[in-house]
Every structure is written in C-alpha cells, then in structure tokens.
Coordinates of C-alpha atoms in Angstrom, one line a residue:
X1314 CA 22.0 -1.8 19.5
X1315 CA 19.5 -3.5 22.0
X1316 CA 19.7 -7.2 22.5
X1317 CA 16.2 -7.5 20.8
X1318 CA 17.9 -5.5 17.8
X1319 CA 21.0 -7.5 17.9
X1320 CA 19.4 -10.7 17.7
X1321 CA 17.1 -9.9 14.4
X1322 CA 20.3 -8.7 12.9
X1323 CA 22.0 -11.7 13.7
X1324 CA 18.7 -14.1 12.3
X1325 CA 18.4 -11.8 9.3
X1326 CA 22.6 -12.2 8.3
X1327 CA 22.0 -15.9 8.9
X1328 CA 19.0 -16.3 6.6
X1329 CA 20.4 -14.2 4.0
X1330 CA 23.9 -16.3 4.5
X1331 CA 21.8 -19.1 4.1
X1332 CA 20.2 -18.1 0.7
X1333 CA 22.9 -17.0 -0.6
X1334 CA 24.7 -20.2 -0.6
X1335 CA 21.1 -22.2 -1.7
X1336 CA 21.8 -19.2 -4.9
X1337 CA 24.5 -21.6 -6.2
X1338 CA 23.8 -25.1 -5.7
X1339 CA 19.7 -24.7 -5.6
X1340 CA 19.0 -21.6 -7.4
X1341 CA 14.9 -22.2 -7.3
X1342 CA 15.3 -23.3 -3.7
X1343 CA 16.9 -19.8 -3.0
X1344 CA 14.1 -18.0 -5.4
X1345 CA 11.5 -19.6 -3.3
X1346 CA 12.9 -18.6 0.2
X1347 CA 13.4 -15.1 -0.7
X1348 CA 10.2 -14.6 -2.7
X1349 CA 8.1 -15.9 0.6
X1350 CA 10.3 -14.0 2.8
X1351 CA 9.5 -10.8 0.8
X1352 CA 5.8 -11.5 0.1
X1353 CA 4.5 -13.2 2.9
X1354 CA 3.5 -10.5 6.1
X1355 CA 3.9 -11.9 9.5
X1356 CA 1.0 -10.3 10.8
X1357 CA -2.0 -8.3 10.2
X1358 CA -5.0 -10.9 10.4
X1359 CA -7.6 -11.4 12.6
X1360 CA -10.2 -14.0 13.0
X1361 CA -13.6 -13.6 12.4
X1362 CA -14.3 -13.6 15.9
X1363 CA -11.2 -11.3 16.7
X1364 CA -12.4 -8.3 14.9
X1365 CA -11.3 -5.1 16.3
X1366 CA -14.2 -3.2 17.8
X1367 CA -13.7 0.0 15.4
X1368 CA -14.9 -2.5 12.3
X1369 CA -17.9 -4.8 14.7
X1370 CA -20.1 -2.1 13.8
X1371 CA -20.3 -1.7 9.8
X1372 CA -21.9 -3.6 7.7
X1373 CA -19.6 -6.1 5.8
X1374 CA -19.3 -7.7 2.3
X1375 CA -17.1 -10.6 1.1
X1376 CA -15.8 -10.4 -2.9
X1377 CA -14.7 -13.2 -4.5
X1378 CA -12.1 -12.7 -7.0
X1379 CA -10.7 -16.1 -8.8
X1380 CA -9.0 -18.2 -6.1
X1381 CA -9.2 -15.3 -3.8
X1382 CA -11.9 -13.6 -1.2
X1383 CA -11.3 -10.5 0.0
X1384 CA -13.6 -8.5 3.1
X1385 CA -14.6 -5.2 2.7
X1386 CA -16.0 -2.7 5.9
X1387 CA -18.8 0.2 5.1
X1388 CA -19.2 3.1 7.2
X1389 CA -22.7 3.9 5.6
X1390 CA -23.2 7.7 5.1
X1391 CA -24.6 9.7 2.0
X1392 CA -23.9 9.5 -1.6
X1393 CA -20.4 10.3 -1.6
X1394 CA -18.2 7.5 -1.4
X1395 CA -14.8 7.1 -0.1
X1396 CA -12.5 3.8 -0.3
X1397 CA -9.4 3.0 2.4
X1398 CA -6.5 0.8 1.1
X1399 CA -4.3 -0.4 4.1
X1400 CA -0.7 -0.7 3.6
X1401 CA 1.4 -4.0 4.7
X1402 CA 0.8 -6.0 7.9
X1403 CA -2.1 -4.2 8.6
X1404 CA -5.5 -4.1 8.2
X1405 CA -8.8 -2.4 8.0
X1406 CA -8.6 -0.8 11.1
X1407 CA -5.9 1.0 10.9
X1408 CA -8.2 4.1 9.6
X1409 CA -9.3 4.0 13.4
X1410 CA -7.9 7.7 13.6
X1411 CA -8.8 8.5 10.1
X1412 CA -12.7 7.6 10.2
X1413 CA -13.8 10.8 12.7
X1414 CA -12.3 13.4 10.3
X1415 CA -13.6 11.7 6.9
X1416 CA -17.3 10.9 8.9
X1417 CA -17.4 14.6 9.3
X1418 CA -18.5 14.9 6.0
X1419 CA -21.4 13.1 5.8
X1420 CA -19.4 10.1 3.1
X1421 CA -19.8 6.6 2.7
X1422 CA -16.6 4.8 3.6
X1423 CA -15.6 1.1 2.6
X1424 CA -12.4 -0.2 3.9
X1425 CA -11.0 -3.1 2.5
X1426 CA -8.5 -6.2 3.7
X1427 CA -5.8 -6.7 1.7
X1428 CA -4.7 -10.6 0.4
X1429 CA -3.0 -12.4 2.9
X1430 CA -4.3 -9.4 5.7
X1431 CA -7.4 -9.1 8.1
X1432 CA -9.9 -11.5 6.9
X1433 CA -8.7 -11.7 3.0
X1434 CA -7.5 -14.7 2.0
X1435 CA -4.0 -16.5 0.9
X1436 CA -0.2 -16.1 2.3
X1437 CA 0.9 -14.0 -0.6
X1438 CA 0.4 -10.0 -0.9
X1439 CA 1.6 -8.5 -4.3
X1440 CA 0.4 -4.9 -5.7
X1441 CA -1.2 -6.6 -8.8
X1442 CA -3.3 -8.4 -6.8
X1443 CA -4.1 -5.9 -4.6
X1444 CA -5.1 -3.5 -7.6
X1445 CA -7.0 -6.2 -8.8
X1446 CA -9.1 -6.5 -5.0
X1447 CA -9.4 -2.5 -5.6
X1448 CA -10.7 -2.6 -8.9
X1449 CA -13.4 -5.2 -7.6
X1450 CA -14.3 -2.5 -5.2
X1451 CA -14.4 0.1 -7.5
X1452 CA -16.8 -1.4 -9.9
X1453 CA -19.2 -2.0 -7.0
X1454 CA -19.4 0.4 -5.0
X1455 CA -18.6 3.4 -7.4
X1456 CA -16.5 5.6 -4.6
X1457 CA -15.4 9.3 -6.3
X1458 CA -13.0 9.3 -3.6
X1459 CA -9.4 6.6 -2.6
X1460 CA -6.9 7.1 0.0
X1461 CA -3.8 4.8 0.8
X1462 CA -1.2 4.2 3.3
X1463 CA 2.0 3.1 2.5
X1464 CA 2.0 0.3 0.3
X1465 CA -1.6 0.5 0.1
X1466 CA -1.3 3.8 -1.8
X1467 CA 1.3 2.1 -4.1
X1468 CA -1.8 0.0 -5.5
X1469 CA -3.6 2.6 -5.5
X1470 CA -1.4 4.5 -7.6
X1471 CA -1.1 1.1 -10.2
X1472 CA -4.8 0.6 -10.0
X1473 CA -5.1 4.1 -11.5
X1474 CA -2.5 3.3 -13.7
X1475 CA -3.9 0.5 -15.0
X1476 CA -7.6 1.2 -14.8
X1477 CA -7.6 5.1 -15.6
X1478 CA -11.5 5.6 -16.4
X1479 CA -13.1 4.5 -13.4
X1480 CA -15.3 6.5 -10.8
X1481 CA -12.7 7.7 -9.1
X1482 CA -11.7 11.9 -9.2
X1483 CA -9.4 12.0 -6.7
X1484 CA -6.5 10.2 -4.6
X1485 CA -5.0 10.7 -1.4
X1486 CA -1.8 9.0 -1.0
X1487 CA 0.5 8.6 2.6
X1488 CA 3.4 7.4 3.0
X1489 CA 3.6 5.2 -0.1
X1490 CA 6.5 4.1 -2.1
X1491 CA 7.1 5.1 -5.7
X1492 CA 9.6 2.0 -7.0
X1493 CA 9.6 -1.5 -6.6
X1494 CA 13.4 -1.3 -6.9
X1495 CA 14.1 0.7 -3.9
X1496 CA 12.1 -2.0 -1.8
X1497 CA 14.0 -4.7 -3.2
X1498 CA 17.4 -2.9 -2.9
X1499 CA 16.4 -2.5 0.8
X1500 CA 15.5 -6.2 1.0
X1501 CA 18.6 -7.0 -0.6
X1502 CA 20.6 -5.0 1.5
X1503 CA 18.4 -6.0 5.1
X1504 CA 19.2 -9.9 4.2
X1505 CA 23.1 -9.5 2.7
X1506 CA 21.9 -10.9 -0.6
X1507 CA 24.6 -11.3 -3.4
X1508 CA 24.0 -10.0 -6.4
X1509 CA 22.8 -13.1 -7.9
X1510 CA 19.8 -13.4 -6.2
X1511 CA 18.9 -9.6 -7.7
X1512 CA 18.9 -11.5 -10.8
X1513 CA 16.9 -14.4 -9.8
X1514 CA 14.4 -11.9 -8.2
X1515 CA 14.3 -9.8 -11.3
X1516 CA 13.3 -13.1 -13.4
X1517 CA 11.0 -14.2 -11.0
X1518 CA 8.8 -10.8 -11.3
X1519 CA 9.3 -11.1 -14.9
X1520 CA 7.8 -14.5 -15.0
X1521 CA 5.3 -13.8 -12.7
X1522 CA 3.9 -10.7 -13.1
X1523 CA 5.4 -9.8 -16.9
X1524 CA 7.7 -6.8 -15.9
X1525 CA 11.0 -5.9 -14.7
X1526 CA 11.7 -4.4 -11.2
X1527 CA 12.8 -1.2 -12.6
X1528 CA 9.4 -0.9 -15.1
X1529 CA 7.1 -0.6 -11.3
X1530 CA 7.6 3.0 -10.8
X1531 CA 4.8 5.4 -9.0
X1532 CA 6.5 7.8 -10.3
X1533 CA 6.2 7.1 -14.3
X1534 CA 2.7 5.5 -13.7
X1535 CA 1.9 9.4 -12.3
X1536 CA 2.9 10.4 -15.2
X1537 CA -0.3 9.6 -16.9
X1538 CA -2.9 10.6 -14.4
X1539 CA -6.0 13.1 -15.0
X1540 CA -7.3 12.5 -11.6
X1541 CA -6.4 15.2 -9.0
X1542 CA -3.9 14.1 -5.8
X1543 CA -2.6 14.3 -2.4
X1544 CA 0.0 13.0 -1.5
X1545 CA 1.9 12.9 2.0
X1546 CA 5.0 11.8 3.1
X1547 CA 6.7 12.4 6.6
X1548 CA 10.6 13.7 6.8
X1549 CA 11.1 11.0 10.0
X1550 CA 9.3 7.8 8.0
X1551 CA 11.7 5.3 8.9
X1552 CA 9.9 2.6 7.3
X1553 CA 9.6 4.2 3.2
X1554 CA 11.6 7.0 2.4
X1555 CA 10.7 10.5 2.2
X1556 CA 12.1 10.5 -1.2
X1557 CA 9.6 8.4 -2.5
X1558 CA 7.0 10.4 -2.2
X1559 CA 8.4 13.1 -3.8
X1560 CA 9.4 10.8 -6.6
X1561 CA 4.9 10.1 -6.9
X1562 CA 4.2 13.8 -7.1
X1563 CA 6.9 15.3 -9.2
X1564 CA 5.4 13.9 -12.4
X1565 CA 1.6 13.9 -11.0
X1566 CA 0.3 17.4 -12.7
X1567 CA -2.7 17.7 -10.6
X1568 CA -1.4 17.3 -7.5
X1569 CA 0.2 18.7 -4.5
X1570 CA 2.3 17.7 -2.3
X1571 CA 2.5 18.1 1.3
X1572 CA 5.8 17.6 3.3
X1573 CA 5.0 16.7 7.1
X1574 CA 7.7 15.9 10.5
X1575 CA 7.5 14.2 13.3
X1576 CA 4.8 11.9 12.3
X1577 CA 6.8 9.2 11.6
X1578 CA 5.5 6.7 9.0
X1579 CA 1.8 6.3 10.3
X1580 CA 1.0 9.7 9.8
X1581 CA -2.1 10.2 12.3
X1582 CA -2.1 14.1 12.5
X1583 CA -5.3 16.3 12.9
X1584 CA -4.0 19.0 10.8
X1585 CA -3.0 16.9 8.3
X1586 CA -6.1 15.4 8.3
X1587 CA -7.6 19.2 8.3
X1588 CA -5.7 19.5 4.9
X1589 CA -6.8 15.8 3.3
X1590 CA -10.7 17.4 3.8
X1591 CA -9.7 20.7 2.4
X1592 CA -8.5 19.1 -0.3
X1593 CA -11.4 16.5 -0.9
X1594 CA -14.2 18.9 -0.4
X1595 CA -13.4 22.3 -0.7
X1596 CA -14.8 24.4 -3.3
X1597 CA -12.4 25.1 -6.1
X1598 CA -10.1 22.1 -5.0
X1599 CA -10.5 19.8 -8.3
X1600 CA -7.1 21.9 -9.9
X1601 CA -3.9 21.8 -8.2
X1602 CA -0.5 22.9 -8.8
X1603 CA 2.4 20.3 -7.8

C-alpha cells in the first residue's frame, strides 16, 4: 500500500470510527455525516468561466426544476436525437471520446450536468433527482436515443422505470450499477460502519425518498422494459462491479449484453463504440436477444 493509499485508509477508519460512536449517543448526528459523506461528490464542477473546451462550442440551455437548475450542452445535428447522462464526479465532458463516433451519424446530441456536478446546482446528487433532471430533458428535447455511464446509466435505467412512455426507443448503458444495496454495502464496508448505521441509512432512504434500499434494483426495474438495450460492463471495472451489469441485462428481454476487458471502468474503446452504433443504427437492430 502507498503512503497516499495508506493515509485515506487511515482518514476513512477514523471517520467511520467517528460515526460509529455519534450512532449511539447522537444517532441523527451520525445519519447526517454519513448521508453527506455518501451524497455529496467532491468534484466534478466547473465554473462558468472554466468550461472545458469540448462543451465552449455548443449551444447551451439552463432548466429549472423546483429549487434546482440544471445545464444542458447540444451538439446540433439532424432530427435524430441522442441524450448523454454522466455518472458521479463528473460532468458533461466526459463524452469527449464518445462525441466523434455518435457525430458520425449525423444526430443531435444534448449532454446534461447532473445536480451537485458541472454547472447544475446544489451539494446533493441522488438518482431520483437525477431522473427527475432527465425526464425534464426528455420532454423537451424529444431524443429517441439515451446513453449512461456509471451511475448516470443507473438513472437512466429508473427514469425508464418510472416514466416508461416517453420518446425514447432505445438505451445504452456503461458501466452502471444495478442495486442501491451493493453501493451501500460497499460504503459500509469502505467507512467500518456498524450495523446500526445500515439501519439508520435504510430509514433515512425510507423517509426520504419512500423506499427501502433493497426495493432500488436495475435489475427488477429491467424487468418491465419494452425499449431495446445495450448494456456494457468491463471485467477490470474497479470502481462498479462487473456483476452488476449482468444483474441490468439478465431480466432486460430486448437487450444484449456485451462483456468488455481491459477497459477499466471508463470504457473509451473504439470498437466498442463501433458496436454502440451498430446497435443504434443498424437496420434490423430494434429486436435483440439477451
């Protein structure tokens, strides 16, 4: 273990210590602590005046949702339409190796910040919200086509799940995680959390967003899908488990699933990307076998 390693392992024991010892004499303390340690991303904006040079040149459009804005990026092209979901501590340009391939084809492509990343607003990032950032996107600029990374594909699999007729026909999803669980367990585990704070966790999604950890699964959302997917998962991703993405497609019926290695969990490949346009824009692609 480096000394740089040695040291976060060292801070991460000592905050979970610390929580788990707030768990019994000041439980909501301790529920508050790990919440914000869990939902708030430590980096991933930029300032308006800081904006990478692959997103200076689009044209731009700020959504207000509630309490929330959120940025989108457009790529203008033909009548074809394609959105980009980012996963966590990230941003818009992170489809800087993905925007070549997909330009090919003439599309439209919108790219969007999610909360708390890029030039969205708040501290917070939760998949509901970020569904609910999608859906906003979805009902304006009415794209047939959504691919996303990592946790950005887990919203997009929950935005389909809870908006099912919409104008989208077909997903591409990388890297993404299927449960909430496992992410916790790994949280839990990182920090040294005792099993009490599971439970305050579990009654703090409860209370927050109405369901249990165990009820946020890709893989029963899948379950229930028309629309045809893609989904992608690297053997080496060291950051969401390979098993999760087998967990999305095995109860996806129009889907397929493609296993990659090496990639790690970013997943910037040409040929994989040869195999995302096959898939969106071949003739004779809309039915799939998983």
């Amino acid at each position: 273990m480096g000394i740089k390693k040695g040291i976060r392992f060292i801070t991460l024991k000592s905050v979970g210590s610390y929580i788990n010892l707030l768990s019994y004499v000041r439980p909501q303390k301790a529920i508050e602590l790990s919440y914000a340690l869990f939902s708030q991303p430590r980096v991933g904006r930029f300032p308006k005046e800081g904006l990478p040079k692959i997103l200076k040149n689009t044209e731009t459009e700020t959504f207000h949702h509630n309490e929330h804005h959120f940025q989108t990026y457009i790529w203008k092209g033909n009548e074809t339409k394609i959105l980009l979901v980012h996963g966590w501590e990230s941003n818009a340009s992170r489809w800087k190796k993905t925007l070549p391939h997909l330009q090919k084809s003439g599309s439209t492509i919108i790219a969007i910040d999610a909360p708390a990343h890029g030039q969205s607003s708040g501290k917070e990032f939760n998949i509901p919200l970020y569904a609910e950032f999608i859906n906003k996107a979805v009902e304006k600029y009415q794209p047939t086509i959504i691919i996303g990374h990592s946790i950005g594909g887990a919203a997009c699999v929950y935005h389909q799940y809870l908006f099912p007729n919409t104008s989208i026909n077909k997903m591409v999803i990388l890297g993404a995680p299927s449960d909430l669980k496992t992410l916790i367990d790994n949280y839990i585990a990182m920090l040294s959390l005792n099993t009490k704070m599971f439970s305050l966790l579990e009654t703090k999604f409860i209370n927050r967003f109405n369901f249990k950890i165990s009820d946020f699964s890709g893989q029963k959302f899948a379950s229930q899908f028309n629309v045809a997917g893609f989904i992608a998962h690297d053997t080496s991703d060291k950051i969401v488990a390979f098993e999760e993405g087998k967990k999305i497609a095995s109860n996806w019926k129009n889907s397929q699933f493609i296993e990659t290695k090496g990639l790690g969990h970013g997943m910037h490949d040409d040929e994989l990307y040869e195999k995302v346009i096959e898939f969106l824009f071949s003739e004779g692609s809309e039915t799939l076998s998983s």
